[in-house]
Coordinates of C-alpha atoms in Angstrom, one line a residue:
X1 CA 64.1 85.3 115.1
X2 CA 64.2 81.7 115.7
X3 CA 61.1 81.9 117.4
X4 CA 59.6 83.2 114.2
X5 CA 60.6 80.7 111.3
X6 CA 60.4 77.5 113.5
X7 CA 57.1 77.5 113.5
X8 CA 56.8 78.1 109.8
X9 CA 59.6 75.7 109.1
X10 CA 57.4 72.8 111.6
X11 CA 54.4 73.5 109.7
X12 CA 55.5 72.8 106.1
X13 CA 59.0 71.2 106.7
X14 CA 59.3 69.6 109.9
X15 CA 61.5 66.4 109.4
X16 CA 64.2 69.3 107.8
X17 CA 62.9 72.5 109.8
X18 CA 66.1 72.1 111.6
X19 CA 68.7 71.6 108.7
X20 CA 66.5 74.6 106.5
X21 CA 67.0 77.2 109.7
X22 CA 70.6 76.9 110.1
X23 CA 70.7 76.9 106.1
X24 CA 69.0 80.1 106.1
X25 CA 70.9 82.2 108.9
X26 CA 74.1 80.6 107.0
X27 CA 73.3 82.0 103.8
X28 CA 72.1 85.3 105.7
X29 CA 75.1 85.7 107.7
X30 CA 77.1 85.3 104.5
X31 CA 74.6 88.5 103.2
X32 CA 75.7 90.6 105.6
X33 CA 79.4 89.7 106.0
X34 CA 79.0 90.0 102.1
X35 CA 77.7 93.6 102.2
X36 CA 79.4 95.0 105.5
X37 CA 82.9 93.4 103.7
X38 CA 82.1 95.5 100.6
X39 CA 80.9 98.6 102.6
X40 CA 84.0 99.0 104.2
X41 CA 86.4 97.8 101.8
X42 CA 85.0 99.6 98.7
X43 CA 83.7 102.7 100.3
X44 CA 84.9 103.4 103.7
X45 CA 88.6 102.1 103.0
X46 CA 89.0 103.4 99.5
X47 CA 87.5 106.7 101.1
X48 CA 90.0 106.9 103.6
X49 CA 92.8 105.9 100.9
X50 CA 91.7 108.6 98.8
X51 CA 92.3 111.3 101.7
X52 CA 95.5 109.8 102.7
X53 CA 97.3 109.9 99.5
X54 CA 96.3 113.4 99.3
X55 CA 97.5 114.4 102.6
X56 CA 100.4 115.8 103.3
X57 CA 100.8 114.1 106.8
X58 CA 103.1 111.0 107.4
X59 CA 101.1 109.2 109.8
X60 CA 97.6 108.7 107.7
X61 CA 99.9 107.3 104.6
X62 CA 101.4 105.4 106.9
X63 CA 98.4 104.0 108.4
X64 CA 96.5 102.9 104.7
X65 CA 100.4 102.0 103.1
X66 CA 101.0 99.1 105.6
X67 CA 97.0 98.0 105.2
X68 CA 96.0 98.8 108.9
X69 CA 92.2 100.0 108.2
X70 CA 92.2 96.7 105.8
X71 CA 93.5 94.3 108.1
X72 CA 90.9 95.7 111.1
X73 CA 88.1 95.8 109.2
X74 CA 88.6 91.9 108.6
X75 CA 89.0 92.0 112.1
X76 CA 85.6 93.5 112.6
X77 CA 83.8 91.6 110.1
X78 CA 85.2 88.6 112.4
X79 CA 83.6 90.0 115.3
X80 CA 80.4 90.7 113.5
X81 CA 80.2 87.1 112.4
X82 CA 80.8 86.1 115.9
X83 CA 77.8 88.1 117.2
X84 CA 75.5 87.1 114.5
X85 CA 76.0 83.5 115.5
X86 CA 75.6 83.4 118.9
X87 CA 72.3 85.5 118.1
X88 CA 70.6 83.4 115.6
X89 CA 72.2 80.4 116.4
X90 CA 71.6 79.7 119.7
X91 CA 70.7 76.2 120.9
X92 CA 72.4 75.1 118.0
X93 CA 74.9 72.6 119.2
X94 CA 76.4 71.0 115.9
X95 CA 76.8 74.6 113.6
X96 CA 77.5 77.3 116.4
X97 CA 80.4 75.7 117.8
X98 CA 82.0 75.1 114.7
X99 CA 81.1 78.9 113.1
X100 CA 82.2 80.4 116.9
X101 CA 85.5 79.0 116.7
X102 CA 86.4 79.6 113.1
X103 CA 84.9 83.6 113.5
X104 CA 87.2 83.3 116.8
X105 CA 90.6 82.2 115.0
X106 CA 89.7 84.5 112.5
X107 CA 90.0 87.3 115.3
X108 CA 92.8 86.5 116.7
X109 CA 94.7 85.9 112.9
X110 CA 93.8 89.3 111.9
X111 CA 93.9 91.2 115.2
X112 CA 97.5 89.8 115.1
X113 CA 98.1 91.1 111.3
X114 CA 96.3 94.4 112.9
X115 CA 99.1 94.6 115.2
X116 CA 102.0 94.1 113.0
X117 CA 100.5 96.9 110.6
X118 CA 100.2 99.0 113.6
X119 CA 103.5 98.5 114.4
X120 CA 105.1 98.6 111.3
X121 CA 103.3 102.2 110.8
X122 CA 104.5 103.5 113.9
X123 CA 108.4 102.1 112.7
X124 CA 107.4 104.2 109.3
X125 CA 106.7 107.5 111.1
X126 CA 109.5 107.6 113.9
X127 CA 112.3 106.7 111.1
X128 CA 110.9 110.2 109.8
X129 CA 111.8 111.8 112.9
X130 CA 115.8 112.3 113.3
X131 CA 115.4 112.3 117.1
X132 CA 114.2 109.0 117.0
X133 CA 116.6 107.2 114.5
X134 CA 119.1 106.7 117.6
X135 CA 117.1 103.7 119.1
X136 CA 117.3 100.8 118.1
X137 CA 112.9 100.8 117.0
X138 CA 113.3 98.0 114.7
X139 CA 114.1 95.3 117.3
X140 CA 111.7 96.8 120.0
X141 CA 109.3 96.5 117.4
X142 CA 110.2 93.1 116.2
X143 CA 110.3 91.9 120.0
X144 CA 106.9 93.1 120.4
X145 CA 105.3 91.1 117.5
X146 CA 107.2 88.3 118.8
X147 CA 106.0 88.6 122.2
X148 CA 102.6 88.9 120.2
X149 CA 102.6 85.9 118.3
X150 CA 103.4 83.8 121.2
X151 CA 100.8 85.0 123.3
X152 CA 98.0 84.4 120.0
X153 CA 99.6 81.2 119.1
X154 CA 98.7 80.2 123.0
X155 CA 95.1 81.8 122.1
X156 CA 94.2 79.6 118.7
X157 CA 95.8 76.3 120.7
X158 CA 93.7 76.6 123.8
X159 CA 90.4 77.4 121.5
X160 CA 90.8 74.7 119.2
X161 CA 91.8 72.3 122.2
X162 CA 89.3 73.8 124.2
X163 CA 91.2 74.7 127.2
X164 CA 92.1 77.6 129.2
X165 CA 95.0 79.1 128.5
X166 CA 96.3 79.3 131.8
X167 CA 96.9 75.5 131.7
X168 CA 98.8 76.3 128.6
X169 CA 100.8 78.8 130.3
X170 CA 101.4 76.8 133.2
X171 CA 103.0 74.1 131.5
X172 CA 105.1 76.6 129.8
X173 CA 107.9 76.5 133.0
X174 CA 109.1 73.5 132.8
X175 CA 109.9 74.3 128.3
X176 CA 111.8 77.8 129.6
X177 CA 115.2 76.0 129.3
X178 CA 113.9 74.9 125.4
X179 CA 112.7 78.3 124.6
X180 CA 115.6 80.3 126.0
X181 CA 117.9 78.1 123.6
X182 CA 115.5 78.6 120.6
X183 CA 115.2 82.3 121.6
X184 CA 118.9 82.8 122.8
X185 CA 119.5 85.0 119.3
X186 CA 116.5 87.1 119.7
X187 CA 116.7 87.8 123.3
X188 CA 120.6 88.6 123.1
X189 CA 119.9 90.8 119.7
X190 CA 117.3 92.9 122.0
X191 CA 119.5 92.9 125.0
X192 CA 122.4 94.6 122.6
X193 CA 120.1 96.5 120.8
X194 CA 119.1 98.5 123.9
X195 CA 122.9 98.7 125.1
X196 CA 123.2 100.1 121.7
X197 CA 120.7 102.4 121.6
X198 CA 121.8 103.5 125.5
X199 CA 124.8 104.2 125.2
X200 CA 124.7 105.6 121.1
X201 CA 126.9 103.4 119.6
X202 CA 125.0 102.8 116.3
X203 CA 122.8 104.1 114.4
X204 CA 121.5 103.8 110.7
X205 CA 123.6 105.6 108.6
X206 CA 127.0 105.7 110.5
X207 CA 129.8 104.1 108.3
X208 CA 131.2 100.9 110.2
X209 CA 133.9 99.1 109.7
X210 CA 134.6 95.3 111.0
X211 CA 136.9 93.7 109.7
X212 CA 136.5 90.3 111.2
X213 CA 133.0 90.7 109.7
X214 CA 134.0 91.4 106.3
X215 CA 132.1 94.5 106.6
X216 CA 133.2 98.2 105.9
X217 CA 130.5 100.2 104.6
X218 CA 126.6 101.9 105.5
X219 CA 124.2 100.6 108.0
X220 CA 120.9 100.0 106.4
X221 CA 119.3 98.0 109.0
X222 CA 119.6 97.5 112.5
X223 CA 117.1 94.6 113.3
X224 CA 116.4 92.2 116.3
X225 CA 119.0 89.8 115.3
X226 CA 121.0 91.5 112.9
X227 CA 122.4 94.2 111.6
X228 CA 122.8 94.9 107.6
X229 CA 125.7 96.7 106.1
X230 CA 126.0 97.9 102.9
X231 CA 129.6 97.7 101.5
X232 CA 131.1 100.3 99.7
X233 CA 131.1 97.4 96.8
X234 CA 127.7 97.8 97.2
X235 CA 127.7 93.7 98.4
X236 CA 125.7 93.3 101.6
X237 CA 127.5 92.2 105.0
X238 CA 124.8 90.6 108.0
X239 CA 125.8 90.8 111.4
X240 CA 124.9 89.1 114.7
X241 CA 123.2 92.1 116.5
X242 CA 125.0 90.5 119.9
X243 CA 128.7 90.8 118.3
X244 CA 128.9 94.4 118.5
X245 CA 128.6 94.5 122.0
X246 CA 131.0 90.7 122.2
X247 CA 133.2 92.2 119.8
X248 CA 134.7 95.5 118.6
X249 CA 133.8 97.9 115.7
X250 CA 134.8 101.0 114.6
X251 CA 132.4 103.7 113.9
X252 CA 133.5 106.8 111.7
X253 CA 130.2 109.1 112.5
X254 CA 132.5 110.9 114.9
X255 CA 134.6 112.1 111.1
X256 CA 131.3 112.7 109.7
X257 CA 129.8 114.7 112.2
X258 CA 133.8 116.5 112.9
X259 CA 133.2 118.0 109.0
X260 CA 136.6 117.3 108.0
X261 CA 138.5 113.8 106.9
X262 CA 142.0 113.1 107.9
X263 CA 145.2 112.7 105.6
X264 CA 147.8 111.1 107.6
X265 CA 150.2 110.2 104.7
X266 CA 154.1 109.6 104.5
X267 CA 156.4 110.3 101.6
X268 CA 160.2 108.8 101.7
X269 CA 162.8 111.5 101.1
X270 CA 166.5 109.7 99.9
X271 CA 168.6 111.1 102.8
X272 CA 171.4 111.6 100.0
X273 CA 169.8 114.6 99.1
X274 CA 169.5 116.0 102.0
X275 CA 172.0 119.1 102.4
X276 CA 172.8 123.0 103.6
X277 CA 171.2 125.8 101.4
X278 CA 174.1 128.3 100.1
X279 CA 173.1 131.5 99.0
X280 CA 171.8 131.3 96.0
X281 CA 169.7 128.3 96.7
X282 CA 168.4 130.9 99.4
X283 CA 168.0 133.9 96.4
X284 CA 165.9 131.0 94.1
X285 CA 163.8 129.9 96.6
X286 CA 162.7 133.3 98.0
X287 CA 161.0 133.7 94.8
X288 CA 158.4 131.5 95.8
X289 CA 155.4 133.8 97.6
X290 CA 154.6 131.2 100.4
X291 CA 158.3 131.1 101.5
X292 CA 159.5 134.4 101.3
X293 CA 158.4 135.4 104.5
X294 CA 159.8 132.3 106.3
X295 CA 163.0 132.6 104.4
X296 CA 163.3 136.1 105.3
X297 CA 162.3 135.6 108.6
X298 CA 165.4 132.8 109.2
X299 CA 167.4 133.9 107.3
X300 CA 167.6 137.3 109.6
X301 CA 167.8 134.7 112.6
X302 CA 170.4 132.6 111.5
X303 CA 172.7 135.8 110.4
X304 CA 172.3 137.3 114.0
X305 CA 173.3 133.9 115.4
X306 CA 176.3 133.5 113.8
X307 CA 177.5 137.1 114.2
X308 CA 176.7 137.0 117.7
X309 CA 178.8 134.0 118.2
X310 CA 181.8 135.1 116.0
X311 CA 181.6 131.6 114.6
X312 CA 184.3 130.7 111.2
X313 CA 181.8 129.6 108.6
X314 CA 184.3 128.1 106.4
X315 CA 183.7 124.6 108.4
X316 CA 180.0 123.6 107.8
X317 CA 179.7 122.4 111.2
X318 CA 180.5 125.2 112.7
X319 CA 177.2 127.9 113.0
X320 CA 173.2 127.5 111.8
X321 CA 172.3 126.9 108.6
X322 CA 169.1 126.1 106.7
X323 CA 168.6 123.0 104.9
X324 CA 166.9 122.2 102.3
X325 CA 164.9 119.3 103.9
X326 CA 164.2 121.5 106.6
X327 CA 162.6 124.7 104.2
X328 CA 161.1 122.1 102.5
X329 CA 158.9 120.8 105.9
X330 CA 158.1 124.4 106.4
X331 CA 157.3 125.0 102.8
X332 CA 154.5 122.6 103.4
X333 CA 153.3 123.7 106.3
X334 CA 152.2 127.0 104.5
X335 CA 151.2 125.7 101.4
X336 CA 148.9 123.5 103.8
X337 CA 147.7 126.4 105.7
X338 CA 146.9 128.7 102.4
X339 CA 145.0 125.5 101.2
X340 CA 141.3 126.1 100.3
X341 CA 140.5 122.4 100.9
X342 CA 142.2 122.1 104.3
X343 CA 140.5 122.0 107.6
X344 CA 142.3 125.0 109.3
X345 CA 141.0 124.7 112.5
X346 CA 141.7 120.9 113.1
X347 CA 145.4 119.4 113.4
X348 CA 147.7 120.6 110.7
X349 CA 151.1 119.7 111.0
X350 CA 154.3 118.5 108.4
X351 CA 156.4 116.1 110.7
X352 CA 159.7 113.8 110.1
X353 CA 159.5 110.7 110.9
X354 CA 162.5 107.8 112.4
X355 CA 164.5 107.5 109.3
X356 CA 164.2 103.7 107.9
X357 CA 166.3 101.7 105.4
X358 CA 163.8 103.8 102.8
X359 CA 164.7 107.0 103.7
X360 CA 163.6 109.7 105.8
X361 CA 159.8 109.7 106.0
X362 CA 157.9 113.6 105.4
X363 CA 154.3 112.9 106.7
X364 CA 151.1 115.0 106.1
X365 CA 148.9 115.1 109.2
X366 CA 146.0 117.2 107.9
X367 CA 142.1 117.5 107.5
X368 CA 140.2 118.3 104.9
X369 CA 137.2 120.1 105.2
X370 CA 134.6 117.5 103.7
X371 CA 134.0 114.3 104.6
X372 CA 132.9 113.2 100.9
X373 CA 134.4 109.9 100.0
X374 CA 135.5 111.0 96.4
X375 CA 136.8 114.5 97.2
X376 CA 138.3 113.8 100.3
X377 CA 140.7 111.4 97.5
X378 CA 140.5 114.2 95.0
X379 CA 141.9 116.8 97.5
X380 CA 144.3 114.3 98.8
X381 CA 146.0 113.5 95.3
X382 CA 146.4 117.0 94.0
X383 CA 148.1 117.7 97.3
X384 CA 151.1 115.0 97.0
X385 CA 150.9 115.8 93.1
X386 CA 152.1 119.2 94.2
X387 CA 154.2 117.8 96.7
X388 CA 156.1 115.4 94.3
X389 CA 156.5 117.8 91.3
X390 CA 158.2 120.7 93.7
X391 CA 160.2 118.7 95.3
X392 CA 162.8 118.9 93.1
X393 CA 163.0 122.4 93.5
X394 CA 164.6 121.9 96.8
X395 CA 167.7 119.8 95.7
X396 CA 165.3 116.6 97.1
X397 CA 164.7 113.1 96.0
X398 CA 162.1 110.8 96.4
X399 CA 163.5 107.2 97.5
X400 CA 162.4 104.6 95.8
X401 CA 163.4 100.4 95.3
X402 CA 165.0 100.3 92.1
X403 CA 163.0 98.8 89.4
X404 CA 164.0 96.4 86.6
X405 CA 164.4 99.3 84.2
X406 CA 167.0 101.2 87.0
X407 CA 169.1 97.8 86.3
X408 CA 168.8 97.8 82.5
X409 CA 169.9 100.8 82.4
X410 CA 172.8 100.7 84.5
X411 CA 174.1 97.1 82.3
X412 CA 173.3 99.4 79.4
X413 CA 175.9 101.6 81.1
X414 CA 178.4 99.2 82.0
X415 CA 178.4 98.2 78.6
X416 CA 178.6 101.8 76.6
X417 CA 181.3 102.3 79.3
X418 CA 183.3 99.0 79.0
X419 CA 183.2 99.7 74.9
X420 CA 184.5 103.3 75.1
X421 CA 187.5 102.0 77.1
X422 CA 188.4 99.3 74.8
X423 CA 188.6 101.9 71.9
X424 CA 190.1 103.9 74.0
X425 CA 193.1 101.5 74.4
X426 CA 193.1 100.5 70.9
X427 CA 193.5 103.9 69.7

């Protein structure tokens, strides 16, 4: 081409024939990066978008959402600027130098950008796969475009210095001690986030809870560096990736995945209630369908016990009896069992507790059959609602500090008692 319009250019123009060539494959290379940039970007792309939003695969609205088919064909149009100088510029010292290297940055910026949609894409369609949301893809992938950006930030240096770069890489040995301190996060998040990944730890999703951390909620984001959780407040805790493998966490996807949610809760019987059952304690409470048949059942045992042993019952230590604390516990235990909420085949058990200064503690140790934060407490309160309102019904108190009204009340009897006996003495 060159060989063509020189001569032209020499014949009519020769003091400029120089400036007016490189003027002219300019303004044509700026044509046809002009029309190739609209080609592709109006018709090609916008094709492309049109079947991707219509399809029902992941991958190809993957692909155009994260602006990979854009961000090559920049890429391209770099490489076809690239070409189209070295053809039509050649021998030109001052312009193809200067159009070379731009067109080459320009690769290496987008093909970069290229690789970081690619990537990003790839995150997109393996977070759709449940088989794959156990490693730790985030900070793989946010190590890779790391690794990436070092290795083209070494590229654009040694082209605009004009160096190889080998030389740049060389002299990278004796900066490994600066790097590995400006990298130490980075490299320690990856280094946990594969431990985490190996050996399933985390995931996104589970519930953790660390309280050193502040955090007790969902995680939303397991990255190279850190990990998000969202608090149950809905506030969002960061966390050094590294410190879940430094320190300890605890994770409740073990409850999740179990399908039921523990109730371990105690309630503090006054031991001054405590006492024997006579009989018609016995007749009242064998009204009561979930203890008849345990009431039955013992009382039949204890009557054979105590004839068998020829015992005199008119000394309450002397023979078996049943208490009421004790028909309570088992009372329980049925009404846990016959519970439509309860876990049935998961630890169920009613069990007393060392007595304290607050009384003798009844605890709960059941499961309920969801793991659903707000029926998990639903099924929980109706059960010690229950709990509290029968308990009268077996002669039982519930201990409790006594309140400023409890003292009120008793100086309101002291005083209605002290008055009655002063009338008393004056009449």
């Amino acid at each position: 081409m060159k060989g063509l319009i020189m001569p032209w250019l020499n014949a009519y123009i020769p003091q400029y024939a120089g400036l007016a060539y490189t003027a002219a494959v300019l303004l044509l290379i700026i044509i046809i990066s002009a029309t190739i940039h609209f080609v592709l970007h109006r018709v090609v792309i916008s094709w492309v978008g049109s079947r991707a939003q219509a399809s029902r695969q992941v991958w190809r609205k993957a692909f155009f959402e994260r602006k990979l088919f854009n961000r090559l064909a920049q890429t391209l149009q770099g490489i076809i600027i690239h070409i189209q100088a070295g053809l039509w510029l050649d021998g030109d010292a001052l312009a193809l130098p200067v159009i070379q290297t731009a067109a080459h940055l320009w690769i290496l910026l987008y093909g970069l950008l290229s690789l970081f949609a690619l990537l990003d894409a790839l995150l997109d369609i393996f977070q759709q796969n449940p088989a794959m949301q156990n490693f730790p893809l985030r900070g793989i992938f946010q190590s890779l475009k790391l690794i990436a950006s070092i290795f083209i930030g070494l590229l654009i240096i040694s082209t605009l210095i004009g160096k190889s770069p080998l030389i740049l890489l060389s002299g990278l040995g004796a900066m490994t001690a600066v790097l590995m301190l400006v990298f130490k996060d980075p490299i320690l998040g990856l280094v946990a986030g594969i431990q985490l990944s190996a050996n399933n730890m985390l995931t996104v999703g589970d519930w953790l809870e660390m309280p050193q951390y502040g955090a007790d909620g969902a995680v939303i984001d397991i990255g190279l560096t850190t990990v998000k959780v969202q608090n149950w407040d809905k506030t969002i805790t960061t966390i050094p990736t590294y410190a879940l493998i430094s320190d300890s966490f605890k994770n409740w996807r073990g409850m999740s995945e179990s399908g039921g949610r523990r109730i371990k809760r105690s309630l503090m019987i006054d031991s001054s209630s405590v006492c024997f059952l006579d009989e018609e304690d016995v007749a009242r409470l064998q009204r009561a369908r979930l203890l008849a048949p345990y009431l039955k059942q013992k009382v039949q045992e204890v009557n054979r016990y105590n004839s068998e042993q020829q015992l005199d019952l008119s000394s309450l230590v002397n023979g078996r009896r049943l208490t009421n604390l004790g028909t309570f516990r088992a009372y329980l235990n049925t009404f846990l069992k016959s519970h439509p909420r309860i876990h049935q085949q998961m630890t169920l058990m009613v069990r007393q507790l060392e007595p304290t200064p607050n009384g003798i503690p009844m605890e709960i140790y059941a499961f309920t059959n969801t793991t659903s934060w707000v029926e998990y407490e639903g099924i929980q309160g109706d059960i010690f609602d229950h709990v509290f309102a029968v308990l009268q019904e077996f002669g039982l108190r519930v201990h409790q500090v006594p309140s400023g009204y409890d003292m009120r009340s008793l100086g309101r009897l002291s005083s209605r008692d002290t008055e009655q006996e002063s009338i008393r003495r004056v009449g």
